[in-house]
Amino acid sequence: MRLLVPRPWALARRAAASLALLLALAPPVLAQTTGSVLGRVTSAGDAQPVVGAQVFLVGTGLGTLTGAEGRFNIPNVTPGTYTLRVERIGSRTSEQQVTVRAGEQTTVTVTLTIEALGLDEIVVTGTAGAARRREIGNSISQINLAQIEEPPINVDALLQARAPGLNVLQSSASAGGGAMIRLRGNVSVAMSNQPIIYVDGVRIRSDGFAKNVPPVGFQGRSNNDVASPLNDVNPNDIERIEVIKGAAATTLYGTEAAAGVIQIFTKRGHQGTAQWTFQIDQGFNRVLPFGPDPGTGPAAEEAITESGGAGEFMFINPWLRNAVPLLGNDCRDSGETGYPIFCEQVSHRQKYSLSVSGGSDVLRYFVSGTLEDNLGVLPLDEEKKRVVRGNFTFSPLRNLEFQWNTSFTNTDLQNTPSGNNAHGLTLNAYRRNRNYQSSETRRAIDPLLKYDIDSKINHLITGATLTFSPSPTFTHRLTGGWDLSNADFRNLRPFGFALAPNGIISDRRFEYQNLTLDYVGSFNYRIQEELRTNFSWGGQSIVTDTRETTAYGETFPGPGEPTVSSAGTRLGFEERLRVVNAGFFFQNVLDFRDRYFLTAGVRVDGNSAFGENLGLQAYPKASFSWVLSDESFWPEDLGSVKLRTAWGQSGRAPGAFDAVRTWDPVGWGTAPAFFPRNVGNPDIGPERTTEIEVGFDGAFFDQRVTTEFTWYRQNTTDALFNVRQVPSQGFLNSQLKNVGELENKGVELSVNVDAIRRDNFGVAIGGSLSTNFSKVIDLGEAPEFSLGSFGYVSEGQPVPGIRSRCVLNADEIAAPIVARPDSLCDFGPNLPTHIIGGNLSITLPKGILVTARGEYQGGHYMYVGPSFNAVSRSVRWPGCFDFYKLQAENRANEATARKRAQCTVSGVLSDFFVSPADFFKMRDLTVSVPIPTRWIPRSSSAKLTLSARNFYRWVNGDFGVFEPEMGANEGFDTQVRSIQEHVPPPATYTASIRVVF
């Protein structure tokens, strides 16, 4: 029995004891020979406290960070006069003189002026080195963690609805599952569309970890979701995230960056005494009711017996709200009642974090540790995660800096068999007495939970950056990094398992490593008084190595603790994959009068996946930026405006073995043999995406209104499509060739308004709109082809477009008229064509802050597989409740043609279950309340935060029982999103206390 009462209180007690010990060892009261500087930092206009600002005395190595109330304290200051500097991203740097006397406290108040447009803000992603935002001709989104109130549960959640053009979709309710990320749609139909990801300059794996599934048999024998390496980065350790969304900005990343780049920068130490931060998060997950209200169904649906009578047990349908216990009761103590699938509809989650930062002007440090234990909403689901991080900055010389950033994550995952898994819980629950147990009782379905799907993942990300500046105009930066992950997957159906009585076991070892080596040199030269040039050059190498070894066994001799060695039949499998991508680049920026910026550059790449006849590939770029508001004719009180345009190219490499001729090893009797597999293509190369974007950034009305607008158009040429081969060659499989052309275009707009800005009250409201319209321009030598789940690649249609045999008169009260097999209906794209976001922030007296974010996605279509799978097996499906009522009253002729087609077993087709997938979700509602520091001895700030995430949703009424944020069986990175027998991602509620000492 699993109780949801918080279990690891011993862990909390140990953390509290450790914290008390640290406090006991804190330095004593300041000696009378020194003084201190203390004060408060607030923002101009509304006088609200500024959190996370760096405060230091220039040239002393003494400093600190402001706490939740904007307060700071710099102790042990030698008497004298100093320059106090305050810096924070998004604000103008503030300096003032302070005089410190022995044995006294010098109190100051600092006001920071908001720079909403942030033209002098430094960005790194997409540039040859650090660059000011005013110089950059492409759009770049920056997410600053200091400005986010909610305690994010992971990085996927942190990114959702944060920037226009950034689409983050979850795939299931499985503990530890990742999310699909798309930046400006799909640029490929053969390769991954996940953006590449960097953490502190180190390239990490973008795709999910391997799927925990045996190598033999149906590939759905799993929980059918995968964990994401991105979520191994602790959100509490992140300082900011930069996102660039298209080829115009990703040229310098070369062959693998056409789908965009996400770069994460973790926290670094600061000058000053050690600052300790302790945070505890407690909360729970809850599955929102989904599907029709049971009250809308026929009376017989509410309580029936297995044989069809009434009143013996509750029917097995997870959408029955009243059949689901609210707290973690054990629902499996009786075998004579219907099986409520969510025995733990409310499941506990907890997180404990401790960090310390500080240092001098020579050595600065940030060290953190985090423990998480999250129960899932499915009966067997649990995620345990331990994360440690150490970031160190060493400056032995004025012109030399060494940074070393390292994190290690240990994750234990236990998952429930779900998705399209005939041996799993959810599929058998949804199919009721037509399932693979031919019974819907708990006694019949409980044995399916004797299925172990366990994953143990270790993930190390470490990297060092050496920056050498022999002169202020001449710099060198060298970064080396290593991304290493090891995963042990165990997938076990023991002896006596209901649907595999002899037992099956799979032990899989997955190892992935990525080596990054990156050098950038830069020379800044002033040609004339008002003309400056910045010439940059560099090279990069990324080496990826993947190894998988699997031991598989079946047919155990009897019960016990099985191993592969104890199986009667044993098989072994091994795969190795190594890909090398390397290139060099040149870039020059011309700066005229610090307001006109012209950038031109080129990246040249080679890749081990290219065909032997291809050679190196060049990707050029050019951009222009004009700070219009710096012109003398621009009225100063009108605000700040920057115009920009950019053009560039980047690529997407083919698969590692697509260029070479390959064979499948098979056995023929007792003799070794092989089948022809891939004919090979010596001319294969990368898909090439060319993009142009035009836009502007503006801040108006005393920085109260900020806006960004971008129009973009992408063309992917040399797109990789499968082309049929001449059968006489003996290779029957199709071969990937660079023959196609794809297009994406759209707009991105964001507007934020400080509607009210007063000392004790403020209201800020914002919104965003992004559109993406894709189209297949040319198929080349390839015929129209399917990607599965009714996703097609057809000329003139979206990428991919959803097509099926539709009901032509769907909304008429009439018999259904079904399209012919040779005349499919084009519904529309599989990905949203428009995403609308909204955000609200209300500042109340006493420093209380209320924030909210919502997101609407629409214009796309998905195949809802579980509905067809159930109806075609004569399951009384909730999506047909209204039809069953009419049918029971002999009024079926009053139903629409769509309902008749979907709910009449004799003529139902899977084609009828393509539905519009529009939805809206409240991504978060957060309230943060400062805690008086007098309540917590020795604290400099404290805050209580209450947050609800994804707690409300609206789904298009035609979608049916489920919701669109449920992915397919292959995990989050799939070419066509469709619904499988999963459970929708849950709502999450969190209470967090953060204390700074």
mmCIF file with all atom_site columns, N, CA, C and O in Angstrom, residues 941-963:
data_model
loop_
_atom_site.group_PDB
_atom_site.id
_atom_site.type_symbol
_atom_site.label_atom_id
_atom_site.label_alt_id
_atom_site.label_comp_id
_atom_site.label_asym_id
_atom_site.label_entity_id
_atom_site.label_seq_id
_atom_site.pdbx_PDB_ins_code
_atom_site.Cartn_x
_atom_site.Cartn_y
_atom_site.Cartn_z
_atom_site.occupancy
_atom_site.B_iso_or_equiv
_atom_site.pdbx_formal_charge
_atom_site.auth_seq_id
_atom_site.auth_comp_id
_atom_site.auth_asym_id
_atom_site.auth_atom_id
_atom_site.pdbx_PDB_model_num
ATOM 1  N N  . SER A 1 941 ? 16.270  37.228 3.758   1.00 0.00 ? 941 SER A N  1
ATOM 2  C CA . SER A 1 941 ? 14.992  37.295 3.068   1.00 0.00 ? 941 SER A CA 1
ATOM 3  C C  . SER A 1 941 ? 14.335  35.933 3.118   1.00 0.00 ? 941 SER A C  1
ATOM 4  O O  . SER A 1 941 ? 15.000  34.908 3.280   1.00 0.00 ? 941 SER A O  1
ATOM 5  N N  . ALA A 1 942 ? 13.023  35.936 2.973   1.00 0.00 ? 942 ALA A N  1
ATOM 6  C CA . ALA A 1 942 ? 12.263  34.689 2.947   1.00 0.00 ? 942 ALA A CA 1
ATOM 7  C C  . ALA A 1 942 ? 10.971  34.939 2.183   1.00 0.00 ? 942 ALA A C  1
ATOM 8  O O  . ALA A 1 942 ? 10.440  36.056 2.164   1.00 0.00 ? 942 ALA A O  1
ATOM 9  N N  . LYS A 1 943 ? 10.468  33.883 1.552   1.00 0.00 ? 943 LYS A N  1
ATOM 10 C CA . LYS A 1 943 ? 9.280   34.041 0.720   1.00 0.00 ? 943 LYS A CA 1
ATOM 11 C C  . LYS A 1 943 ? 8.495   32.747 0.689   1.00 0.00 ? 943 LYS A C  1
ATOM 12 O O  . LYS A 1 943 ? 9.061   31.652 0.616   1.00 0.00 ? 943 LYS A O  1
ATOM 13 N N  . LEU A 1 944 ? 7.182   32.874 0.751   1.00 0.00 ? 944 LEU A N  1
ATOM 14 C CA . LEU A 1 944 ? 6.262   31.749 0.580   1.00 0.00 ? 944 LEU A CA 1
ATOM 15 C C  . LEU A 1 944 ? 5.585   31.898 -0.771  1.00 0.00 ? 944 LEU A C  1
ATOM 16 O O  . LEU A 1 944 ? 5.067   32.971 -1.109  1.00 0.00 ? 944 LEU A O  1
ATOM 17 N N  . THR A 1 945 ? 5.595   30.822 -1.542  1.00 0.00 ? 945 THR A N  1
ATOM 18 C CA . THR A 1 945 ? 4.998   30.836 -2.873  1.00 0.00 ? 945 THR A CA 1
ATOM 19 C C  . THR A 1 945 ? 4.000   29.693 -3.003  1.00 0.00 ? 945 THR A C  1
ATOM 20 O O  . THR A 1 945 ? 4.325   28.540 -2.676  1.00 0.00 ? 945 THR A O  1
ATOM 21 N N  . LEU A 1 946 ? 2.813   30.015 -3.474  1.00 0.00 ? 946 LEU A N  1
ATOM 22 C CA . LEU A 1 946 ? 1.785   29.016 -3.766  1.00 0.00 ? 946 LEU A CA 1
ATOM 23 C C  . LEU A 1 946 ? 1.508   29.059 -5.263  1.00 0.00 ? 946 LEU A C  1
ATOM 24 O O  . LEU A 1 946 ? 1.248   30.129 -5.824  1.00 0.00 ? 946 LEU A O  1
ATOM 25 N N  . SER A 1 947 ? 1.574   27.897 -5.917  1.00 0.00 ? 947 SER A N  1
ATOM 26 C CA . SER A 1 947 ? 1.471   27.874 -7.373  1.00 0.00 ? 947 SER A CA 1
ATOM 27 C C  . SER A 1 947 ? 0.611   26.710 -7.832  1.00 0.00 ? 947 SER A C  1
ATOM 28 O O  . SER A 1 947 ? 0.711   25.600 -7.300  1.00 0.00 ? 947 SER A O  1
ATOM 29 N N  . ALA A 1 948 ? -0.236  26.965 -8.820  1.00 0.00 ? 948 ALA A N  1
ATOM 30 C CA . ALA A 1 948 ? -1.043  25.928 -9.475  1.00 0.00 ? 948 ALA A CA 1
ATOM 31 C C  . ALA A 1 948 ? -0.696  25.949 -10.955 1.00 0.00 ? 948 ALA A C  1
ATOM 32 O O  . ALA A 1 948 ? -0.693  27.012 -11.587 1.00 0.00 ? 948 ALA A O  1
ATOM 33 N N  . ARG A 1 949 ? -0.435  24.785 -11.517 1.00 0.00 ? 949 ARG A N  1
ATOM 34 C CA . ARG A 1 949 ? 0.020   24.671 -12.901 1.00 0.00 ? 949 ARG A CA 1
ATOM 35 C C  . ARG A 1 949 ? -0.910  23.746 -13.676 1.00 0.00 ? 949 ARG A C  1
ATOM 36 O O  . ARG A 1 949 ? -1.246  22.652 -13.222 1.00 0.00 ? 949 ARG A O  1
ATOM 37 N N  . ASN A 1 950 ? -1.316  24.206 -14.877 1.00 0.00 ? 950 ASN A N  1
ATOM 38 C CA . ASN A 1 950 ? -2.196  23.419 -15.753 1.00 0.00 ? 950 ASN A CA 1
ATOM 39 C C  . ASN A 1 950 ? -3.455  22.953 -15.018 1.00 0.00 ? 950 ASN A C  1
ATOM 40 O O  . ASN A 1 950 ? -3.928  21.833 -15.220 1.00 0.00 ? 950 ASN A O  1
ATOM 41 N N  . PHE A 1 951 ? -3.996  23.815 -14.173 1.00 0.00 ? 951 PHE A N  1
ATOM 42 C CA . PHE A 1 951 ? -5.116  23.419 -13.341 1.00 0.00 ? 951 PHE A CA 1
ATOM 43 C C  . PHE A 1 951 ? -6.475  23.619 -14.027 1.00 0.00 ? 951 PHE A C  1
ATOM 44 O O  . PHE A 1 951 ? -7.492  23.173 -13.512 1.00 0.00 ? 951 PHE A O  1
ATOM 45 N N  . TYR A 1 952 ? -6.469  24.302 -15.166 1.00 0.00 ? 952 TYR A N  1
ATOM 46 C CA . TYR A 1 952 ? -7.717  24.478 -15.921 1.00 0.00 ? 952 TYR A CA 1
ATOM 47 C C  . TYR A 1 952 ? -7.429  24.267 -17.392 1.00 0.00 ? 952 TYR A C  1
ATOM 48 O O  . TYR A 1 952 ? -6.383  24.693 -17.902 1.00 0.00 ? 952 TYR A O  1
ATOM 49 N N  . ARG A 1 953 ? -8.354  23.614 -18.081 1.00 0.00 ? 953 ARG A N  1
ATOM 50 C CA . ARG A 1 953 ? -8.190  23.419 -19.516 1.00 0.00 ? 953 ARG A CA 1
ATOM 51 C C  . ARG A 1 953 ? -9.543  23.478 -20.203 1.00 0.00 ? 953 ARG A C  1
ATOM 52 O O  . ARG A 1 953 ? -10.594 23.159 -19.619 1.00 0.00 ? 953 ARG A O  1
ATOM 53 N N  . TRP A 1 954 ? -9.503  23.891 -21.448 1.00 0.00 ? 954 TRP A N  1
ATOM 54 C CA . TRP A 1 954 ? -10.643 23.810 -22.358 1.00 0.00 ? 954 TRP A CA 1
ATOM 55 C C  . TRP A 1 954 ? -10.172 23.081 -23.596 1.00 0.00 ? 954 TRP A C  1
ATOM 56 O O  . TRP A 1 954 ? -9.079  23.342 -24.113 1.00 0.00 ? 954 TRP A O  1
ATOM 57 N N  . VAL A 1 955 ? -10.980 22.129 -24.083 1.00 0.00 ? 955 VAL A N  1
ATOM 58 C CA . VAL A 1 955 ? -10.636 21.347 -25.263 1.00 0.00 ? 955 VAL A CA 1
ATOM 59 C C  . VAL A 1 955 ? -11.795 21.423 -26.246 1.00 0.00 ? 955 VAL A C  1
ATOM 60 O O  . VAL A 1 955 ? -12.968 21.408 -25.845 1.00 0.00 ? 955 VAL A O  1
ATOM 61 N N  . ASN A 1 956 ? -11.470 21.539 -27.522 1.00 0.00 ? 956 ASN A N  1
ATOM 62 C CA . ASN A 1 956 ? -12.490 21.553 -28.572 1.00 0.00 ? 956 ASN A CA 1
ATOM 63 C C  . ASN A 1 956 ? -13.470 20.406 -28.357 1.00 0.00 ? 956 ASN A C  1
ATOM 64 O O  . ASN A 1 956 ? -13.073 19.252 -28.175 1.00 0.00 ? 956 ASN A O  1
ATOM 65 N N  . GLY A 1 957 ? -14.767 20.713 -28.395 1.00 0.00 ? 957 GLY A N  1
ATOM 66 C CA . GLY A 1 957 ? -15.788 19.712 -28.111 1.00 0.00 ? 957 GLY A CA 1
ATOM 67 C C  . GLY A 1 957 ? -15.784 18.526 -29.049 1.00 0.00 ? 957 GLY A C  1
ATOM 68 O O  . GLY A 1 957 ? -16.271 17.443 -28.691 1.00 0.00 ? 957 GLY A O  1
ATOM 69 N N  . ASP A 1 958 ? -15.234 18.683 -30.255 1.00 0.00 ? 958 ASP A N  1
ATOM 70 C CA . ASP A 1 958 ? -15.187 17.568 -31.200 1.00 0.00 ? 958 ASP A CA 1
ATOM 71 C C  . ASP A 1 958 ? -14.023 16.622 -30.937 1.00 0.00 ? 958 ASP A C  1
ATOM 72 O O  . ASP A 1 958 ? -13.900 15.595 -31.611 1.00 0.00 ? 958 ASP A O  1
ATOM 73 N N  . PHE A 1 959 ? -13.153 16.970 -29.978 1.00 0.00 ? 959 PHE A N  1
ATOM 74 C CA . PHE A 1 959 ? -11.963 16.142 -29.778 1.00 0.00 ? 959 PHE A CA 1
ATOM 75 C C  . PHE A 1 959 ? -12.298 14.821 -29.094 1.00 0.00 ? 959 PHE A C  1
ATOM 76 O O  . PHE A 1 959 ? -11.600 13.837 -29.262 1.00 0.00 ? 959 PHE A O  1
ATOM 77 N N  . GLY A 1 960 ? -13.323 14.805 -28.275 1.00 0.00 ? 960 GLY A N  1
ATOM 78 C CA . GLY A 1 960 ? -13.733 13.545 -27.680 1.00 0.00 ? 960 GLY A CA 1
ATOM 79 C C  . GLY A 1 960 ? -13.259 13.390 -26.253 1.00 0.00 ? 960 GLY A C  1
ATOM 80 O O  . GLY A 1 960 ? -13.209 14.342 -25.481 1.00 0.00 ? 960 GLY A O  1
ATOM 81 N N  . VAL A 1 961 ? -12.856 12.175 -25.905 1.00 0.00 ? 961 VAL A N  1
ATOM 82 C CA . VAL A 1 961 ? -12.637 11.796 -24.525 1.00 0.00 ? 961 VAL A CA 1
ATOM 83 C C  . VAL A 1 961 ? -11.345 12.377 -23.950 1.00 0.00 ? 961 VAL A C  1
ATOM 84 O O  . VAL A 1 961 ? -11.261 12.689 -22.773 1.00 0.00 ? 961 VAL A O  1
ATOM 85 N N  . PHE A 1 962 ? -10.323 12.542 -24.764 1.00 0.00 ? 962 PHE A N  1
ATOM 86 C CA . PHE A 1 962 ? -8.998  12.856 -24.246 1.00 0.00 ? 962 PHE A CA 1
ATOM 87 C C  . PHE A 1 962 ? -8.658  14.332 -24.423 1.00 0.00 ? 962 PHE A C  1
ATOM 88 O O  . PHE A 1 962 ? -9.534  15.171 -24.566 1.00 0.00 ? 962 PHE A O  1
ATOM 89 N N  . GLU A 1 963 ? -7.356  14.648 -24.387 1.00 0.00 ? 963 GLU A N  1
ATOM 90 C CA . GLU A 1 963 ? -6.906  16.011 -24.602 1.00 0.00 ? 963 GLU A CA 1
ATOM 91 C C  . GLU A 1 963 ? -5.671  15.998 -25.492 1.00 0.00 ? 963 GLU A C  1
ATOM 92 O O  . GLU A 1 963 ? -4.946  14.995 -25.558 1.00 0.00 ? 963 GLU A O  1
#
